[in-house]
Tab-separated table of C-alpha atoms and ligand atoms in Angstrom:
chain	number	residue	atom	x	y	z
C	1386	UNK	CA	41.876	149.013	90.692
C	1387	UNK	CA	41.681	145.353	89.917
C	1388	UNK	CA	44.809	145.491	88.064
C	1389	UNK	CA	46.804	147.335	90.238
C	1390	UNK	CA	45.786	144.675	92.759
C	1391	UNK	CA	46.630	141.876	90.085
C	1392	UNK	CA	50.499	143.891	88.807
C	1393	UNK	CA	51.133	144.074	93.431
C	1394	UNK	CA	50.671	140.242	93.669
C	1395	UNK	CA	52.450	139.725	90.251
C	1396	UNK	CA	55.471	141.723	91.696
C	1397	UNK	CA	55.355	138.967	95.068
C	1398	UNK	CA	56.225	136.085	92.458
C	1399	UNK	CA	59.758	134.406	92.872
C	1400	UNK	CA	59.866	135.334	89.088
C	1401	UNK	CA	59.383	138.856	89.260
C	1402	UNK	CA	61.723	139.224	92.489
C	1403	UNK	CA	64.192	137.471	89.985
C	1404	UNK	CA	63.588	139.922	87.063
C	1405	UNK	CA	64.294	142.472	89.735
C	1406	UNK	CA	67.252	141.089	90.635
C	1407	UNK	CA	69.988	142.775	88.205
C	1408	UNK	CA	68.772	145.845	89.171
C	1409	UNK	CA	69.231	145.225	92.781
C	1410	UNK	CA	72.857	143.962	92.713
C	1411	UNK	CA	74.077	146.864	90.983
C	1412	UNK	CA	72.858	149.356	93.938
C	1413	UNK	CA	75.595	149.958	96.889
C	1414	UNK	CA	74.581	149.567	100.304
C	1415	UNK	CA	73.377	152.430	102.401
C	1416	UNK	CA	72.892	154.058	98.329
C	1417	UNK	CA	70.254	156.895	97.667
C	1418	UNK	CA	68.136	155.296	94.975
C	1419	UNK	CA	64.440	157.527	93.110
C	1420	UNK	CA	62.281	155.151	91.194
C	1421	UNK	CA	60.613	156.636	88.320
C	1422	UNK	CA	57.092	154.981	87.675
C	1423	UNK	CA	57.834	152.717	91.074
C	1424	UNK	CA	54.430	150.967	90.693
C	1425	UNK	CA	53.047	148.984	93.911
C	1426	UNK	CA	57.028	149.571	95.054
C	1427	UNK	CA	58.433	146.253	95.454
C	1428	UNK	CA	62.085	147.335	94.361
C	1429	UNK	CA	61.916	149.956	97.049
C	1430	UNK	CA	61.073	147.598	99.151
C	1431	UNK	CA	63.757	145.270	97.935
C	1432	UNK	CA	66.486	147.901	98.289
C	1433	UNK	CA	65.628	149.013	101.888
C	1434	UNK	CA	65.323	145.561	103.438
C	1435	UNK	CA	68.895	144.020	101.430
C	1436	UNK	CA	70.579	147.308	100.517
C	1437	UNK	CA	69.235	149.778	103.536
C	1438	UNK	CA	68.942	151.879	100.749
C	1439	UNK	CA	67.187	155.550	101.059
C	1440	UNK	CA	64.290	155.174	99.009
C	1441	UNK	CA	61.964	157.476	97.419
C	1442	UNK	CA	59.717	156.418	94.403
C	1443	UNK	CA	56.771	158.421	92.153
C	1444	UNK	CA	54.291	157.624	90.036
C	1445	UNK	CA	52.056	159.146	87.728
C	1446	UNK	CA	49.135	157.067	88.948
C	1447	UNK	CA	46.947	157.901	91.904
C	1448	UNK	CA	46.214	154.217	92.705
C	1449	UNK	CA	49.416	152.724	91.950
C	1450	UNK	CA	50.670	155.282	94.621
C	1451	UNK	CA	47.955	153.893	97.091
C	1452	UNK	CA	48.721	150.503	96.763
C	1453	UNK	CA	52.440	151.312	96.975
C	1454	UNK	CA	51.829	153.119	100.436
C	1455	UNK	CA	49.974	150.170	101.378
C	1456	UNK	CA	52.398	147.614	100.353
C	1457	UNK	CA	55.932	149.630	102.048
C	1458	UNK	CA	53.825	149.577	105.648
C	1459	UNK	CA	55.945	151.090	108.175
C	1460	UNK	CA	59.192	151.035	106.031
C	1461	UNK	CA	61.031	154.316	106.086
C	1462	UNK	CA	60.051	154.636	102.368
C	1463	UNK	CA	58.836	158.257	100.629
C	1464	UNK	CA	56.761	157.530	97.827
C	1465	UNK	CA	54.990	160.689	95.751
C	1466	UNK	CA	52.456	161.269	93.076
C	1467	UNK	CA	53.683	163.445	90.402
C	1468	UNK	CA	52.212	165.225	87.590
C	1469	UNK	CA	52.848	164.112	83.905
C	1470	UNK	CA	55.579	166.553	82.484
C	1471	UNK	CA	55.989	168.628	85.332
C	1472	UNK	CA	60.125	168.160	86.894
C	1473	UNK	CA	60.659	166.493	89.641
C	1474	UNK	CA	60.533	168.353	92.824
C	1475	UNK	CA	64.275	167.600	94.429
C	1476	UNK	CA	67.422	169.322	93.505
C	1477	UNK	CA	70.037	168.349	91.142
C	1478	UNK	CA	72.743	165.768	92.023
C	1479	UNK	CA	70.670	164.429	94.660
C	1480	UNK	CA	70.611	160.272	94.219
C	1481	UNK	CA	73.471	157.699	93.634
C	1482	UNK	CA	70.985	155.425	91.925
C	1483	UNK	CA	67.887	157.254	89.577
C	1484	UNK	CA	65.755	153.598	88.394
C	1485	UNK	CA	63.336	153.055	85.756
C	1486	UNK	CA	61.850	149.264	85.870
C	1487	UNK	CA	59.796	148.170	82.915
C	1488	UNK	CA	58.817	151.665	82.610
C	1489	UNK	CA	60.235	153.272	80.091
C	1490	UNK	CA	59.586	151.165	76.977
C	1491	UNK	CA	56.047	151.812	77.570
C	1492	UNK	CA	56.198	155.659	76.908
C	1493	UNK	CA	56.074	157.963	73.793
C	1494	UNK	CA	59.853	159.050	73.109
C	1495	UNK	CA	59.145	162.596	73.737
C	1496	UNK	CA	57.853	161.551	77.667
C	1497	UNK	CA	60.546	158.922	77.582
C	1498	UNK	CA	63.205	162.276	76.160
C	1499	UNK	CA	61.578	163.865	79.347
C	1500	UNK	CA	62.109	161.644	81.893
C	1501	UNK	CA	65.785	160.353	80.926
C	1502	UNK	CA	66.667	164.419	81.103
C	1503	UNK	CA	64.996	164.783	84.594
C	1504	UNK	CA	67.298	161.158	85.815
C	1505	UNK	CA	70.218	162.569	84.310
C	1506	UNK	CA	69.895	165.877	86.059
C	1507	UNK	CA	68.835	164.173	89.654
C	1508	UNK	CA	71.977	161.589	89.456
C	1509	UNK	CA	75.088	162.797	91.074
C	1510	UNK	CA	78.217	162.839	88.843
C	1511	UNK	CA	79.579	159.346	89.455
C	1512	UNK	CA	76.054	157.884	89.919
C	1513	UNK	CA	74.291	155.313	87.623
C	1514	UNK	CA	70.807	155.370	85.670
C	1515	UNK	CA	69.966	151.576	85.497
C	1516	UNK	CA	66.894	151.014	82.959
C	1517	UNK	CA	65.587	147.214	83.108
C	1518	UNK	CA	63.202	146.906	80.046
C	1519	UNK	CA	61.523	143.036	78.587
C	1520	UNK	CA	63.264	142.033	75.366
C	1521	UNK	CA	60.256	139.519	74.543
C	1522	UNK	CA	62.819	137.085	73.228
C	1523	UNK	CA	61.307	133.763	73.357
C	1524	UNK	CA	61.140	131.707	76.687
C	1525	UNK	CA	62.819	128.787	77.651
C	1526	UNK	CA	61.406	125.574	78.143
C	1527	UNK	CA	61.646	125.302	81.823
C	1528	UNK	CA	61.765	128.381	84.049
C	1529	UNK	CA	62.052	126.436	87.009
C	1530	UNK	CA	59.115	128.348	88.801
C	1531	UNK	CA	56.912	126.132	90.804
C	1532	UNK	CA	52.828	127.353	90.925
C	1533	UNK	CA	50.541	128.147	88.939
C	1534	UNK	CA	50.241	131.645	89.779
C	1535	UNK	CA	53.680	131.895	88.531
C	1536	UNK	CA	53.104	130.119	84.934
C	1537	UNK	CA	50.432	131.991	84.095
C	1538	UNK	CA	51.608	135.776	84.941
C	1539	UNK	CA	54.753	134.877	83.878
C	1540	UNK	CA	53.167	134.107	80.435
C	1541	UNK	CA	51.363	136.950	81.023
C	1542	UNK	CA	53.614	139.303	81.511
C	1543	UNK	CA	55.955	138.271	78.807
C	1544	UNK	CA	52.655	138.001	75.865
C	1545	UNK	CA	51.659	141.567	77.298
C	1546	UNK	CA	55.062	143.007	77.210
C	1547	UNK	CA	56.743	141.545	74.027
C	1548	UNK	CA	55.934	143.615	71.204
C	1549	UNK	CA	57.120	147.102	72.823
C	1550	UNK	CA	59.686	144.958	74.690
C	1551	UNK	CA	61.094	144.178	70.884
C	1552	UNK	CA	60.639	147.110	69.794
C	1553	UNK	CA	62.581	148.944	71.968
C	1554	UNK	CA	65.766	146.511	72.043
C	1555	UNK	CA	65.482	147.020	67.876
C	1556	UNK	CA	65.600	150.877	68.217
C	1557	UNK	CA	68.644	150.939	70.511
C	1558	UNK	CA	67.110	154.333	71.786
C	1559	UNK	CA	68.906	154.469	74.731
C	1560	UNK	CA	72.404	153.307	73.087
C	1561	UNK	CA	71.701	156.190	70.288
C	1562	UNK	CA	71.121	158.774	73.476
C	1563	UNK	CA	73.803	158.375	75.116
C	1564	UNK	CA	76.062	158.644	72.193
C	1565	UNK	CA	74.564	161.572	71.380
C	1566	UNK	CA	74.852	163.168	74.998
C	1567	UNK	CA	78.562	161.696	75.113
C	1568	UNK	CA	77.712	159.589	77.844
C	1569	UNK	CA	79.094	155.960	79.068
C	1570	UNK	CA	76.602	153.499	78.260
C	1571	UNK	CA	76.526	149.671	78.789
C	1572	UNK	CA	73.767	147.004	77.687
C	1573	UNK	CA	73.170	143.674	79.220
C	1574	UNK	CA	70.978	140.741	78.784
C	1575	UNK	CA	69.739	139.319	82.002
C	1576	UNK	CA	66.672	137.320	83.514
C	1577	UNK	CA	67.391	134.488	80.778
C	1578	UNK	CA	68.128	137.224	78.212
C	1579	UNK	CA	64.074	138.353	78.678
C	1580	UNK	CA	65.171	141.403	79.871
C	1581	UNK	CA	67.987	144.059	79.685
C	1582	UNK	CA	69.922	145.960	82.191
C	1583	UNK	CA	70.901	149.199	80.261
C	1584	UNK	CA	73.579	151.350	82.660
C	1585	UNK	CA	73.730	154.729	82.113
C	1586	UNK	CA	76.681	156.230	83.937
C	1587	UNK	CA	77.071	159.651	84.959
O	1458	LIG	C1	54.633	148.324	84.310
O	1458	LIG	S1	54.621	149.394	85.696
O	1458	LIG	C2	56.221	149.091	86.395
O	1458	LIG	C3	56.256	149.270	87.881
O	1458	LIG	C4	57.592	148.997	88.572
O	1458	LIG	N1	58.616	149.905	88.142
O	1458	LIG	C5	58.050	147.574	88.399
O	1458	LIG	O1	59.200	147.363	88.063
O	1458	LIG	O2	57.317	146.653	88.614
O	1458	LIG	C6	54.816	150.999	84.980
O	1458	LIG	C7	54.554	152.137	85.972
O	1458	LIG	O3	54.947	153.379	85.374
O	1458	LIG	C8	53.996	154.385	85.727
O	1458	LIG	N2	54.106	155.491	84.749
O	1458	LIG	C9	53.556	155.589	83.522
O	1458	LIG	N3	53.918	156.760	82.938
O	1458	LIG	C10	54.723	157.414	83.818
O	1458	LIG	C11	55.423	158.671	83.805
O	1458	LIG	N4	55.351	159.482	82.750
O	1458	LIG	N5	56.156	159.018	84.877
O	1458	LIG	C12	56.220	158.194	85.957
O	1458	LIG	N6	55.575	157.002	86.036
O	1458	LIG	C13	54.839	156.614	84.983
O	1458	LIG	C14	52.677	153.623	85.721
O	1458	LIG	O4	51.669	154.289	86.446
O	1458	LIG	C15	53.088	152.287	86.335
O	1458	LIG	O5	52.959	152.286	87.735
């Protein structure tokens, strides 16, 4: 419980809003958007405040789902615990947007294989997948951040993230998916190229 409480005030830094950023500016306003592994929510919160974006996000954990509920308030926001492995339980087609934020790096390929078929079947034809993952390049100098809250989970974040973060830029598994699946992929560097924005379109 004490880290889900440290990760929710982690996700209030200017940083992390900033990291969140390319994924918000790709979603349309008024856009149906799922979450996969939402966390304490803070993109969902993001997206119905500047997008008015109908929001729904799930999570594996029990507690991250708590905090989440805590954190949205009153928003009009569904959030739902899910089961490991089990599908989703909406319909196909249903969502514009289907996100996965610093999620899926994190996950054995056969749960990641899982999870990319369940977005794929939940985005409408048209819609986009948008996968934001670290790359753990190296940082620069000056991030501009002011705080020392900011520094240090900042450093944190990037020491405790870097290694998969590599990993999966090296592997290209989501590039080597999509050609397989014979579907329009794209691959950005963003957040002062410590992150990617990988757009799946469908
Ligand atoms: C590092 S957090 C990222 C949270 C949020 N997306 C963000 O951008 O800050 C990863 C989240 O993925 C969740 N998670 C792990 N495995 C999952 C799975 N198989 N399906 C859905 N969520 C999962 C974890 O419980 C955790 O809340």
């Amino acid at each position: 419980m004490m880290f889900i409480s440290f990760f929710s005030k982690v996700q209030n830094t200017d940083w992390y809003s900033d990291f969140l950023s390319p994924v918000v500016r790709e979603i349309n306003k008024g856009a149906t958007v799922f979450d996969i592994g939402t966390g304490p929510a803070r993109l969902l919160i993001r997206l119905r405040e500047e997008k008015a974006a109908q929001c729904i996000g799930v999570d594996t954990s029990v507690s991250m789902i708590a905090r989440a509920k805590k954190n949205v308030k009153e928003k009009d926001i569904q959030l739902i615990h899910i089961q490991k492995g089990k599908p989703y339980p909406f319909d196909d087609n249903s969502f514009d947007f289907v996100c996965l934020c610093n999620v899926l790096f994190l996950l054995s390929e056969n749960v990641a294989e899982f999870i990319l078929s369940e977005a794929l079947r939940l985005t409408k034809p048209g819609g986009k997948i948008l996968v934001l993952t670290p790359t753990g390049e190296k940082m620069p100098r000056k991030m501009g951040y002011n705080g020392v809250f900011n520094d240090f989970s900042l450093q944190f974040w990037h020491s405790s993230t870097k290694i998969a973060g590599k990993k999966w830029q090296l592997k290209g598994y989501l590039a080597e998916y999509c050609k397989k699946n014979k579907l329009d992929y794209v691959h950005q560097l963003v957040f002062h190229s410590l992150a990617s924005i990988e757009i799946i379109q469908c």
